[in-house]
Coordinates of C-alpha atoms in Angstrom, one line a residue:
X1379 CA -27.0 79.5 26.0
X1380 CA -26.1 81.5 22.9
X1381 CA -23.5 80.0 20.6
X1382 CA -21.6 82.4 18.6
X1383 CA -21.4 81.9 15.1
X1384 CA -17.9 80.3 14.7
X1385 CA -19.5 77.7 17.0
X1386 CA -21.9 77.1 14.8
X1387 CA -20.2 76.6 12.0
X1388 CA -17.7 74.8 13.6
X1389 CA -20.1 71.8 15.0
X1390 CA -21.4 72.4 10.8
X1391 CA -17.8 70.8 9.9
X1392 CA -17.6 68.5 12.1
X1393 CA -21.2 67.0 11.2
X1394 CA -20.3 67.1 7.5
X1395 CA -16.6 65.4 8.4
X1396 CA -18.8 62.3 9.9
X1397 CA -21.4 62.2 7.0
X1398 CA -19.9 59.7 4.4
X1399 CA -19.8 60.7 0.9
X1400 CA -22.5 58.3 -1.0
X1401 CA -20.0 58.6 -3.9
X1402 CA -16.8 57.7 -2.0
X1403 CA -18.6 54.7 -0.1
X1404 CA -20.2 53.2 -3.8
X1405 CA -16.4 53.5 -4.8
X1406 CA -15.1 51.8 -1.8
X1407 CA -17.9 49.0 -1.7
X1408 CA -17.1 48.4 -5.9
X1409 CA -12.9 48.2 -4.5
X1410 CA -13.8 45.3 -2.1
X1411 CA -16.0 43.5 -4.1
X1412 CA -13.8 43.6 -6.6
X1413 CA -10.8 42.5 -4.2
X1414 CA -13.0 39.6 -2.8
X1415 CA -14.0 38.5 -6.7
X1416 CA -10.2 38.1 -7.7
X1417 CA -9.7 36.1 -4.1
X1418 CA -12.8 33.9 -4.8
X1419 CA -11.4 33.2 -8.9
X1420 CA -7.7 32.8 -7.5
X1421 CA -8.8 30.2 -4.8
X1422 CA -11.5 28.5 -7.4
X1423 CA -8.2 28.0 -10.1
X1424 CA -6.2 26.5 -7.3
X1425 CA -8.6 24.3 -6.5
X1426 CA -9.4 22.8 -9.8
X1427 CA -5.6 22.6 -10.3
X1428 CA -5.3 20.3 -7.5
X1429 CA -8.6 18.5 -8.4
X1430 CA -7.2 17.7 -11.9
X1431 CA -4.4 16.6 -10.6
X1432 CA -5.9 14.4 -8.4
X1433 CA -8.2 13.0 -11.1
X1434 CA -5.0 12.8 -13.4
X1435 CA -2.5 10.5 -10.1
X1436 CA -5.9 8.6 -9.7
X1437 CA -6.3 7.9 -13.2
X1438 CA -2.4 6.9 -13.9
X1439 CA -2.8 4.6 -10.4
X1440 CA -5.4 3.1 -11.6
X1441 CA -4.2 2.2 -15.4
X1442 CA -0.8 0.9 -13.4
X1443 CA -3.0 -0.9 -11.8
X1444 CA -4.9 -2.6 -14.4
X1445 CA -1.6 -3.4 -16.5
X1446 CA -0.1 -5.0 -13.1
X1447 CA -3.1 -7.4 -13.1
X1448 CA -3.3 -7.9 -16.5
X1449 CA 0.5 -9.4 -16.4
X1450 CA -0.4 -11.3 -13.6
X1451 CA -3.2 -12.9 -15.1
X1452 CA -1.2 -13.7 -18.5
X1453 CA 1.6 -15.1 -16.2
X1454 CA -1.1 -17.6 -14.7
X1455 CA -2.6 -17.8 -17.7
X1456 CA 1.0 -19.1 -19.3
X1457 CA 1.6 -21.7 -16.2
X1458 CA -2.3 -22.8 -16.9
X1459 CA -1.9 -24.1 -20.3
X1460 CA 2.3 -24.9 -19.5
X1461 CA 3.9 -22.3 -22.1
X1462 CA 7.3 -21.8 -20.4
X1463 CA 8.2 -19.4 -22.6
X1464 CA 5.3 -16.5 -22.0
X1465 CA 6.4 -17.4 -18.9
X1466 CA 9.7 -16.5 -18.9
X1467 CA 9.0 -13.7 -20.8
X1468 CA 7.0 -12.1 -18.0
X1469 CA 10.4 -12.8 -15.2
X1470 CA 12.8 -10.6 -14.8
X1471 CA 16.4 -9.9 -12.6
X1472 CA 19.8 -9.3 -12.8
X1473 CA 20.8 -12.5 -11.5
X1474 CA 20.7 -16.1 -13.7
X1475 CA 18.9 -17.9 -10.3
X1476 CA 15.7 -16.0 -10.9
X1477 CA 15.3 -17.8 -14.2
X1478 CA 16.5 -21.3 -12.8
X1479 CA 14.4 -20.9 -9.8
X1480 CA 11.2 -19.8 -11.4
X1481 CA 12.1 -22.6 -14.5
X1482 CA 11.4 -24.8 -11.3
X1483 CA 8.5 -23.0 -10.1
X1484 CA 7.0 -23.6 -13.5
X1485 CA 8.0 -27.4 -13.7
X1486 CA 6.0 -27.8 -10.2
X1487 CA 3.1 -26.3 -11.2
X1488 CA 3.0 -28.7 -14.3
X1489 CA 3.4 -31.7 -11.9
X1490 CA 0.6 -30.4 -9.5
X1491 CA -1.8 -29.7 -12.4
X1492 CA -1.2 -33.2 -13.3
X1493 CA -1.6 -35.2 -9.8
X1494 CA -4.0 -32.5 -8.4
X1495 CA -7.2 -30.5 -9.1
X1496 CA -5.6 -27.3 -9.4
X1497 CA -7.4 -24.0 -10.2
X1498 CA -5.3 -20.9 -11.6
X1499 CA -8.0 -18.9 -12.4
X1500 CA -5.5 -15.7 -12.1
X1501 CA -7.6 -14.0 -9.9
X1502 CA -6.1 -11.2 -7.8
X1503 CA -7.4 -10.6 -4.2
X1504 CA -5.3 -7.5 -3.3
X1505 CA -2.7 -5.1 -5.4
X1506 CA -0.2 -2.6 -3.9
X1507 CA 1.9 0.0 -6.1
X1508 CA 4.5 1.9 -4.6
X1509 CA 6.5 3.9 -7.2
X1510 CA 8.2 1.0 -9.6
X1511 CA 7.2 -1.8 -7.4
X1512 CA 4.2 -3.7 -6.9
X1513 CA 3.2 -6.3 -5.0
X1514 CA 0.0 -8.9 -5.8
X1515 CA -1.4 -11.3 -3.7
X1516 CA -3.2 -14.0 -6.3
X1517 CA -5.5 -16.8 -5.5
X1518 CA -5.3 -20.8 -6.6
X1519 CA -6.9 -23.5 -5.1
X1520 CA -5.9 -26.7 -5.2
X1521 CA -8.6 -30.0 -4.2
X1522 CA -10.6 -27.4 -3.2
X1523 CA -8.7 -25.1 -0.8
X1524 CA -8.2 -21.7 -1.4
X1525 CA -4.5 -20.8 -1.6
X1526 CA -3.3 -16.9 -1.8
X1527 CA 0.4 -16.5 -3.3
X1528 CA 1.9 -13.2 -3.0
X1529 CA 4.5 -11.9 -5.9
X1530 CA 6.2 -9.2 -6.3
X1531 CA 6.4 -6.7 -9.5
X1532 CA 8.7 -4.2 -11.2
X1533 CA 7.9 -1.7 -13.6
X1534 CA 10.5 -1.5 -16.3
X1535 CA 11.2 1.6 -18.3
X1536 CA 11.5 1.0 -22.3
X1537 CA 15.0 1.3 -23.0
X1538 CA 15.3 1.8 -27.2
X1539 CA 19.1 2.0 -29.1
X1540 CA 19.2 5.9 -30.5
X1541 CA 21.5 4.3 -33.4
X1542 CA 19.0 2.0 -34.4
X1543 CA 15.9 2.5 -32.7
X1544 CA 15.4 -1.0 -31.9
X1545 CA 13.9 -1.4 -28.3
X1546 CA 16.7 -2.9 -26.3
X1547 CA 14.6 -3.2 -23.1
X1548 CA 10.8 -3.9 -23.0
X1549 CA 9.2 -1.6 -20.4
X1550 CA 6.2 -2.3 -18.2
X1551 CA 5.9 -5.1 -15.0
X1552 CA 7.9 -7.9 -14.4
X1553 CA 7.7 -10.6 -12.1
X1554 CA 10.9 -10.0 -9.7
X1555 CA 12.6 -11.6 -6.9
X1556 CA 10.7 -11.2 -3.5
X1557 CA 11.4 -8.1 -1.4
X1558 CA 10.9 -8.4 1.8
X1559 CA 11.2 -5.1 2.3
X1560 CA 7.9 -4.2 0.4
X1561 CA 5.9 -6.0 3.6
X1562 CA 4.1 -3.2 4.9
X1563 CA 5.2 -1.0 8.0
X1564 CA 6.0 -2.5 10.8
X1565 CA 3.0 -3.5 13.8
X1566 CA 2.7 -5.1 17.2
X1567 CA -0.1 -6.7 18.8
X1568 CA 0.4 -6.3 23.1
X1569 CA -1.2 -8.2 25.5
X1570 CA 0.0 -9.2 29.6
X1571 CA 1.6 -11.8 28.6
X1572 CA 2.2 -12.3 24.6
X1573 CA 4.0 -9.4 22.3
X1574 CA 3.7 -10.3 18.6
X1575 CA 5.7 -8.6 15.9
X1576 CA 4.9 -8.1 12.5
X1577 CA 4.3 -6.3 9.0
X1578 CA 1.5 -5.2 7.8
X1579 CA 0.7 -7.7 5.2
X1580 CA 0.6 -10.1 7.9
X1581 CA -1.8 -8.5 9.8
X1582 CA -4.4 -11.5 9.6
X1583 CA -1.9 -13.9 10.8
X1584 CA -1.1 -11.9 14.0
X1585 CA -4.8 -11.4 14.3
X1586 CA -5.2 -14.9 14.1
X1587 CA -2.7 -15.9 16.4
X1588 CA -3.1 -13.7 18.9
X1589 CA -7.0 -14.8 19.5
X1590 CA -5.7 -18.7 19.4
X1591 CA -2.4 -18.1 21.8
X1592 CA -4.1 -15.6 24.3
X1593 CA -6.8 -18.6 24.8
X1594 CA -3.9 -21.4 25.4
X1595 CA -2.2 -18.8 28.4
X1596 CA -5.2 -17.9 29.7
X1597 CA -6.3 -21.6 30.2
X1598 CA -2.9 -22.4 31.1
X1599 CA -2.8 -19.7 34.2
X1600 CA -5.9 -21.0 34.9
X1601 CA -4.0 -23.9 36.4
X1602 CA -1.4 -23.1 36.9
X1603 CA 0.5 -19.9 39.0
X1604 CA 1.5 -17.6 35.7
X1605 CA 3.2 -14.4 38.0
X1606 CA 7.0 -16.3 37.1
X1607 CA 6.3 -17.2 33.7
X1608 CA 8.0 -14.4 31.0
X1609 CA 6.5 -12.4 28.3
X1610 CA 6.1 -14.6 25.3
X1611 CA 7.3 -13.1 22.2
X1612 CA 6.5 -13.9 18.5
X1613 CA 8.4 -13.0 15.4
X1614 CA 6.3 -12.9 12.0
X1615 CA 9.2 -12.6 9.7
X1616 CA 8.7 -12.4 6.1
X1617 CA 11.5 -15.0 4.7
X1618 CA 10.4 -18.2 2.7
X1619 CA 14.0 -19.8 4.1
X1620 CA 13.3 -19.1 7.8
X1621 CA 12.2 -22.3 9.7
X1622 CA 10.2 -22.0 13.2
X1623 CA 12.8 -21.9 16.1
X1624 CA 12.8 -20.7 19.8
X1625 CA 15.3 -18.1 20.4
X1626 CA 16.5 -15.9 24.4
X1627 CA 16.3 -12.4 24.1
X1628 CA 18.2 -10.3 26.1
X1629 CA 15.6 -10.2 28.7
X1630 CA 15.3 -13.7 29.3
X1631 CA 11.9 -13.5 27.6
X1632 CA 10.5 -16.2 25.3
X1633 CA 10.7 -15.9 21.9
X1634 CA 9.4 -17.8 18.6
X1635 CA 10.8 -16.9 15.4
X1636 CA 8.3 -18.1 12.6
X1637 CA 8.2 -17.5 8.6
X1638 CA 5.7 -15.3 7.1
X1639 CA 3.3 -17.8 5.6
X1640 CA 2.8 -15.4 3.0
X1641 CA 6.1 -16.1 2.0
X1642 CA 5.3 -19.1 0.1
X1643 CA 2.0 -21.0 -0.6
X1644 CA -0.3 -19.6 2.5
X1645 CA -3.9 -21.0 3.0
X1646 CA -6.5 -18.2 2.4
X1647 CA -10.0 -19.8 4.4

């Protein structure tokens, strides 16, 4: 077949239109390096932004920390060697009946230290921070039993007089009332026949129980016919004035209403 020569020169362009340009594609390749090199540096300065940061919330939890058991152990420290007044100095509230009632707490742990063998070593078996509040669980044993008290904490701001620059308000923790809303979220443990209902700081209670109670039904319907008998229900509730009582639902259920032992002076082994 004999092509003319427009042909020719026409299947010339269109050869040379699909050819790159070695200079255009060098210029192209240096454009999307370039583009990925300002991606990979923007991504690298986020991320070590949010790793200093990280570094900088872990260190600031951790020195709250430290100064939140460093007042707890001067607090011991003060009912150890009976200085009511460090001790004082570390309680804090609103209300007169805080003092009174810790002025109390302080006079019985004088009369314990002198009738039992009391240790207050101070030593703290679990801390949790949640913005201003803390809460500490501290250890004492007493003739040789391990006892775990749990107290709560608030972290003060200074307060200091513009006029005068005298501090009117020393910052830092406090030992507060109890707040039984600091208690951890709430949990359920759910078997056939036993429903218990608690917070998270009483976990090992309600893991404790359950094992023990599960044992006395199942040996109980083990001799007895147990298709009648309602779902038995326990309360964990975290109130050092609640006493243990029995108490109907509206489903005609069983249910027992018991104090968080963690409320007061709660046996640690």
């Amino acid at each position: 077949m004999v092509k003319l020569d427009w042909d020719i020169e026409s299947e010339k362009g269109r050869s040379q239109l699909h050819k790159e340009n070695p200079k255009g594609q060098r210029s192209r390749s240096r454009a999307v390096f370039r583009l990925l090199l300002v991606v990979g540096i923007f991504l690298a300065i986020i991320g070590l932004v949010v790793f200093l940061i990280q570094q900088r919330w872990t260190q600031v939890n951790d020195r709250l920390e430290e100064l939140l058991v460093q007042t707890v152990q001067s607090e011991v420290a003060a009912l150890r060697i009976g200085n009511l007044e460090n001790f004082l100095a570390i309680q804090r509230s609103a209300s007169d009946d805080w003092y009174l009632a810790q002025q109390n707490t302080f006079q019985q742990y004088q009369q314990l230290n002198a009738t039992s063998n009391v240790v207050l070593s101070g030593r703290v078996l679990d801390t949790t921070i949640d913005g201003q509040r803390g809460r500490v669980q501290v250890e004492e044993i007493v003739d040789g039993v391990p006892y775990v008290r749990t107290w709560f904490y608030w972290r003060y701001n200074e307060i200091v007089d513009e006029t005068t620059g005298e501090i009117v308000q020393e910052g830092g923790w406090h030992h507060v009332p109890p707040d039984y809303t600091f208690w951890g979220e709430p949990a359920s443990l759910e078997s056939e026949r036993l429903l218990i209902r608690y917070r998270e700081l009483d976990a090992p209670v309600a893991n404790a129980m359950q094992t023990q109670v599960q044992h006395w039904l199942d040996d109980l319907c083990s001799l007895f016919n147990c298709e009648a008998l309602p779902m038995l229900t326990i309360d964990i509730i975290p109130d050092a004035q609640l006493t243990v009582n029995w108490a109907t639902n509206e489903q005609n259920a069983w249910q027992m209403v018991l104090p968080s032992p963690y409320a007061g002076r709660a046996r640690a082994d």
